[in-house]
Amino acid sequence: MIHAAFTQLNSVLCLGAHADDIEIGCGGTLRKLIELHPGLSVHWVVFSGSAERAAEARDSAEAFLADAGVHTVTCHAYRDSFFPYQSEAIKETLHTLASTVSPDLIFSHRPNDAHQDHRVLSELTWCAFRDHAILEYEIPKYEGDLGRPNVLVELSPQQARRKVDHLMSAFPSQAGKGWYTEDTFLALMRLRGVECNAPGRFAEGFYARKLVM
């Protein structure tokens, strides 16, 4: 259970390739951590987005982190879907970030995600942060790349509902997409809840490639 594994958590770094990735991938867990650790410091970094999407990302993050302690929100303007061709600049950005923050826990993408931007950010996260706990989150998508996460964080029905309500209200630019619906996000959390026999029926899944206990 996450409150057993991270009892001394003081700071978290959240990395997302796109405006809503962080909220989709680890939104419920992050809210749970904020509840468990009052004053938690959160660094929130989004790497791409048009002016509209960047505005959504900033407003969403500020609302999401209203109950956190000190927090920073940064939105970069790398070209969406072209991260493999911008990897040198993205790597420089991450190494600069690593020289200024040393979080207790990092959330980022996973290396076998079907979206090329997600894969690049996952790989470069490990290049820049080599002595940190990293949990890689999952994003549902058309390509059907979901796997078998080895870390599951239990969520209450209220935490799951709050996450979904936020996703539905914070990103109006995504409203017309067939996959971007309440039942998509609830279904994935419900499935992960089944896999860990969560008392509250919901959970989020993550991949931990290396954890030092």
Short mmCIF file of C-alpha atoms in Angstrom, two decimals:
data_model
loop_
_atom_site.label_atom_id
_atom_site.label_comp_id
_atom_site.label_asym_id
_atom_site.label_seq_id
_atom_site.Cartn_x
_atom_site.Cartn_y
_atom_site.Cartn_z
CA MET A 1 0.00 0.00 0.00
CA ILE A 2 1.35 3.38 -0.92
CA HIS A 3 1.16 4.92 2.56
CA ALA A 4 3.35 2.09 3.83
CA ALA A 5 5.92 2.45 1.06
CA PHE A 6 6.27 6.25 1.14
CA THR A 7 5.85 7.25 4.77
CA GLN A 8 8.49 10.03 4.55
CA LEU A 9 7.42 11.51 1.25
CA ASN A 10 8.20 15.23 0.97
CA SER A 11 8.40 15.99 -2.74
CA VAL A 12 7.04 14.57 -5.99
CA LEU A 13 7.89 15.27 -9.63
CA CYS A 14 5.18 14.67 -12.24
CA LEU A 15 6.21 14.49 -15.91
CA GLY A 16 3.76 14.38 -18.80
CA ALA A 17 4.27 14.57 -22.54
CA HIS A 18 0.84 16.14 -23.10
CA ALA A 19 -1.55 18.37 -21.23
CA ASP A 20 -3.70 15.68 -19.61
CA ASP A 21 -1.24 12.79 -19.27
CA ILE A 22 -0.42 13.35 -15.61
CA GLU A 23 -4.06 13.59 -14.56
CA ILE A 24 -4.99 10.45 -16.53
CA GLY A 25 -1.98 8.40 -15.49
CA CYS A 26 -1.57 9.20 -11.81
CA GLY A 27 -4.28 11.69 -10.86
CA GLY A 28 -5.94 9.53 -8.23
CA THR A 29 -2.64 8.49 -6.67
CA LEU A 30 -1.35 12.05 -6.58
CA ARG A 31 -4.48 13.27 -4.83
CA LYS A 32 -4.11 10.43 -2.34
CA LEU A 33 -0.50 11.41 -1.66
CA ILE A 34 -1.51 15.03 -1.12
CA GLU A 35 -4.12 13.87 1.40
CA LEU A 36 -1.64 11.59 3.19
CA HIS A 37 1.20 14.13 3.24
CA PRO A 38 -0.01 17.66 4.03
CA GLY A 39 2.40 20.22 2.64
CA LEU A 40 3.69 17.85 -0.05
CA SER A 41 5.86 19.71 -2.57
CA VAL A 42 4.90 18.97 -6.18
CA HIS A 43 6.76 19.86 -9.38
CA TRP A 44 4.49 19.48 -12.43
CA VAL A 45 6.02 19.55 -15.91
CA VAL A 46 4.17 19.21 -19.25
CA PHE A 47 6.34 19.01 -22.35
CA SER A 48 4.06 19.90 -25.27
CA GLY A 49 0.90 21.74 -26.17
CA SER A 50 -0.60 24.40 -28.37
CA ALA A 51 -1.60 27.66 -26.72
CA GLU A 52 -5.06 26.22 -25.98
CA ARG A 53 -3.69 22.98 -24.57
CA ALA A 54 -1.01 24.74 -22.54
CA ALA A 55 -3.67 26.95 -20.97
CA GLU A 56 -5.71 23.86 -20.12
CA ALA A 57 -2.63 22.21 -18.63
CA ARG A 58 -1.79 25.17 -16.41
CA ASP A 59 -5.35 25.70 -15.20
CA SER A 60 -5.82 21.99 -14.57
CA ALA A 61 -2.58 21.67 -12.62
CA GLU A 62 -3.30 24.69 -10.45
CA ALA A 63 -6.76 23.32 -9.60
CA PHE A 64 -5.38 19.86 -9.03
CA LEU A 65 -2.66 21.11 -6.68
CA ALA A 66 -4.80 23.53 -4.70
CA ASP A 67 -4.42 21.42 -1.55
CA ALA A 68 -0.71 20.68 -1.99
CA GLY A 69 2.11 22.61 -0.39
CA VAL A 70 4.66 24.48 -2.48
CA HIS A 71 4.20 23.59 -6.13
CA THR A 72 5.48 24.64 -9.52
CA VAL A 73 3.80 24.18 -12.91
CA THR A 74 5.87 24.34 -16.10
CA CYS A 75 4.62 23.92 -19.66
CA HIS A 76 7.10 23.50 -22.48
CA ALA A 77 6.31 23.87 -26.17
CA TYR A 78 7.89 20.84 -27.83
CA ARG A 79 6.04 19.72 -30.93
CA ASP A 80 3.35 17.13 -30.21
CA SER A 81 4.02 13.71 -31.85
CA PHE A 82 7.58 14.70 -32.84
CA PHE A 83 9.49 13.97 -29.62
CA PRO A 84 11.85 11.44 -31.25
CA TYR A 85 13.16 14.29 -33.44
CA GLN A 86 13.51 16.67 -30.49
CA SER A 87 15.03 14.26 -28.01
CA GLU A 88 18.32 16.14 -27.64
CA ALA A 89 16.56 19.33 -26.55
CA ILE A 90 14.16 17.42 -24.31
CA LYS A 91 17.09 15.66 -22.69
CA GLU A 92 18.76 19.01 -21.98
CA THR A 93 15.52 20.23 -20.39
CA LEU A 94 15.32 17.17 -18.15
CA HIS A 95 18.97 17.38 -17.10
CA THR A 96 18.50 21.05 -16.23
CA LEU A 97 15.47 20.07 -14.17
CA ALA A 98 17.44 17.31 -12.43
CA SER A 99 20.05 19.86 -11.37
CA THR A 100 17.42 21.92 -9.54
CA VAL A 101 15.05 19.35 -7.98
CA SER A 102 15.62 16.05 -6.19
CA PRO A 103 12.19 14.52 -5.61
CA ASP A 104 11.43 11.53 -3.41
CA LEU A 105 9.18 10.10 -6.12
CA ILE A 106 8.78 10.65 -9.86
CA PHE A 107 5.79 9.85 -12.05
CA SER A 108 6.49 9.47 -15.76
CA HIS A 109 5.52 7.45 -18.82
CA ARG A 110 6.47 3.83 -19.46
CA PRO A 111 8.95 2.71 -22.14
CA ASN A 112 6.62 0.36 -24.05
CA ASP A 113 3.81 2.88 -24.44
CA ALA A 114 2.52 2.93 -28.02
CA HIS A 115 2.79 6.74 -28.28
CA GLN A 116 6.23 7.84 -29.44
CA ASP A 117 6.25 10.97 -27.27
CA HIS A 118 5.54 8.89 -24.17
CA ARG A 119 8.36 6.47 -24.95
CA VAL A 120 10.90 9.25 -25.45
CA LEU A 121 10.00 10.97 -22.20
CA SER A 122 10.17 7.66 -20.33
CA GLU A 123 13.64 6.88 -21.64
CA LEU A 124 14.97 10.36 -20.93
CA THR A 125 13.48 10.42 -17.44
CA TRP A 126 15.73 7.49 -16.56
CA CYS A 127 18.73 9.22 -18.12
CA ALA A 128 18.29 12.36 -16.05
CA PHE A 129 17.14 10.84 -12.74
CA ARG A 130 19.32 7.86 -11.94
CA ASP A 131 18.98 7.72 -8.16
CA HIS A 132 15.25 8.23 -7.69
CA ALA A 133 12.12 6.14 -7.26
CA ILE A 134 10.23 6.24 -10.57
CA LEU A 135 6.70 4.96 -11.10
CA GLU A 136 5.60 4.72 -14.74
CA TYR A 137 1.91 5.27 -15.39
CA GLU A 138 -0.40 4.00 -18.12
CA ILE A 139 -2.61 5.83 -20.63
CA PRO A 140 -5.52 4.00 -22.34
CA LYS A 141 -5.57 4.42 -26.11
CA TYR A 142 -6.70 3.04 -29.46
CA GLU A 143 -3.51 0.98 -29.91
CA GLY A 144 -4.38 -1.26 -26.95
CA ASP A 145 -0.98 -1.23 -25.27
CA LEU A 146 -2.06 -1.88 -21.67
CA GLY A 147 0.06 -4.39 -19.78
CA ARG A 148 0.33 -5.93 -16.32
CA PRO A 149 1.39 -3.24 -13.82
CA ASN A 150 3.41 -4.45 -10.84
CA VAL A 151 2.47 -1.56 -8.52
CA LEU A 152 -1.19 -0.93 -7.68
CA VAL A 153 -2.46 1.98 -5.61
CA GLU A 154 -5.88 1.54 -4.03
CA LEU A 155 -8.39 4.35 -4.45
CA SER A 156 -11.71 5.01 -2.79
CA PRO A 157 -14.81 5.52 -4.94
CA GLN A 158 -14.68 9.20 -4.01
CA GLN A 159 -11.05 9.53 -5.14
CA ALA A 160 -11.79 7.79 -8.43
CA ARG A 161 -14.89 9.91 -9.03
CA ARG A 162 -13.03 13.13 -8.25
CA LYS A 163 -10.32 12.23 -10.75
CA VAL A 164 -12.83 11.54 -13.52
CA ASP A 165 -14.88 14.66 -12.80
CA HIS A 166 -11.72 16.72 -13.06
CA LEU A 167 -10.74 15.14 -16.38
CA MET A 168 -14.17 15.82 -17.82
CA SER A 169 -14.20 19.49 -16.80
CA ALA A 170 -10.56 20.53 -17.19
CA PHE A 171 -9.93 19.58 -20.84
CA PRO A 172 -12.76 20.79 -23.09
CA SER A 173 -10.50 20.42 -26.13
CA GLN A 174 -10.72 16.63 -25.73
CA ALA A 175 -14.51 16.43 -25.44
CA GLY A 176 -15.06 15.23 -29.01
CA LYS A 177 -12.64 12.30 -28.81
CA GLY A 178 -14.35 8.92 -28.65
CA TRP A 179 -11.99 7.47 -26.06
CA TYR A 180 -12.03 10.47 -23.74
CA THR A 181 -15.08 9.52 -21.67
CA GLU A 182 -15.98 8.88 -18.05
CA ASP A 183 -16.47 5.17 -18.57
CA THR A 184 -13.01 4.78 -20.13
CA PHE A 185 -11.25 6.12 -17.06
CA LEU A 186 -13.56 4.48 -14.53
CA ALA A 187 -13.28 1.12 -16.30
CA LEU A 188 -9.48 1.09 -16.17
CA MET A 189 -9.42 2.04 -12.48
CA ARG A 190 -12.08 -0.58 -11.75
CA LEU A 191 -10.05 -3.27 -13.55
CA ARG A 192 -6.92 -2.37 -11.58
CA GLY A 193 -9.04 -2.45 -8.43
CA VAL A 194 -10.07 -6.02 -9.24
CA GLU A 195 -6.41 -6.96 -9.73
CA CYS A 196 -5.47 -5.85 -6.20
CA ASN A 197 -8.75 -6.69 -4.47
CA ALA A 198 -9.09 -3.03 -3.49
CA PRO A 199 -11.61 -2.49 -0.67
CA GLY A 200 -12.83 0.66 -2.44
CA ARG A 201 -13.07 -1.21 -5.79
CA PHE A 202 -10.74 1.17 -7.68
CA ALA A 203 -6.97 1.48 -8.18
CA GLU A 204 -4.32 2.94 -10.48
CA GLY A 205 -1.59 0.79 -11.98
CA PHE A 206 2.11 1.60 -12.32
CA TYR A 207 5.32 -0.04 -13.44
CA ALA A 208 8.39 -0.01 -11.20
CA ARG A 209 11.49 -1.15 -13.06
CA LYS A 210 13.78 -0.75 -10.07
CA LEU A 211 13.06 -0.08 -6.40
CA VAL A 212 15.65 -0.04 -3.64
CA MET A 213 14.14 -1.03 -0.31
#
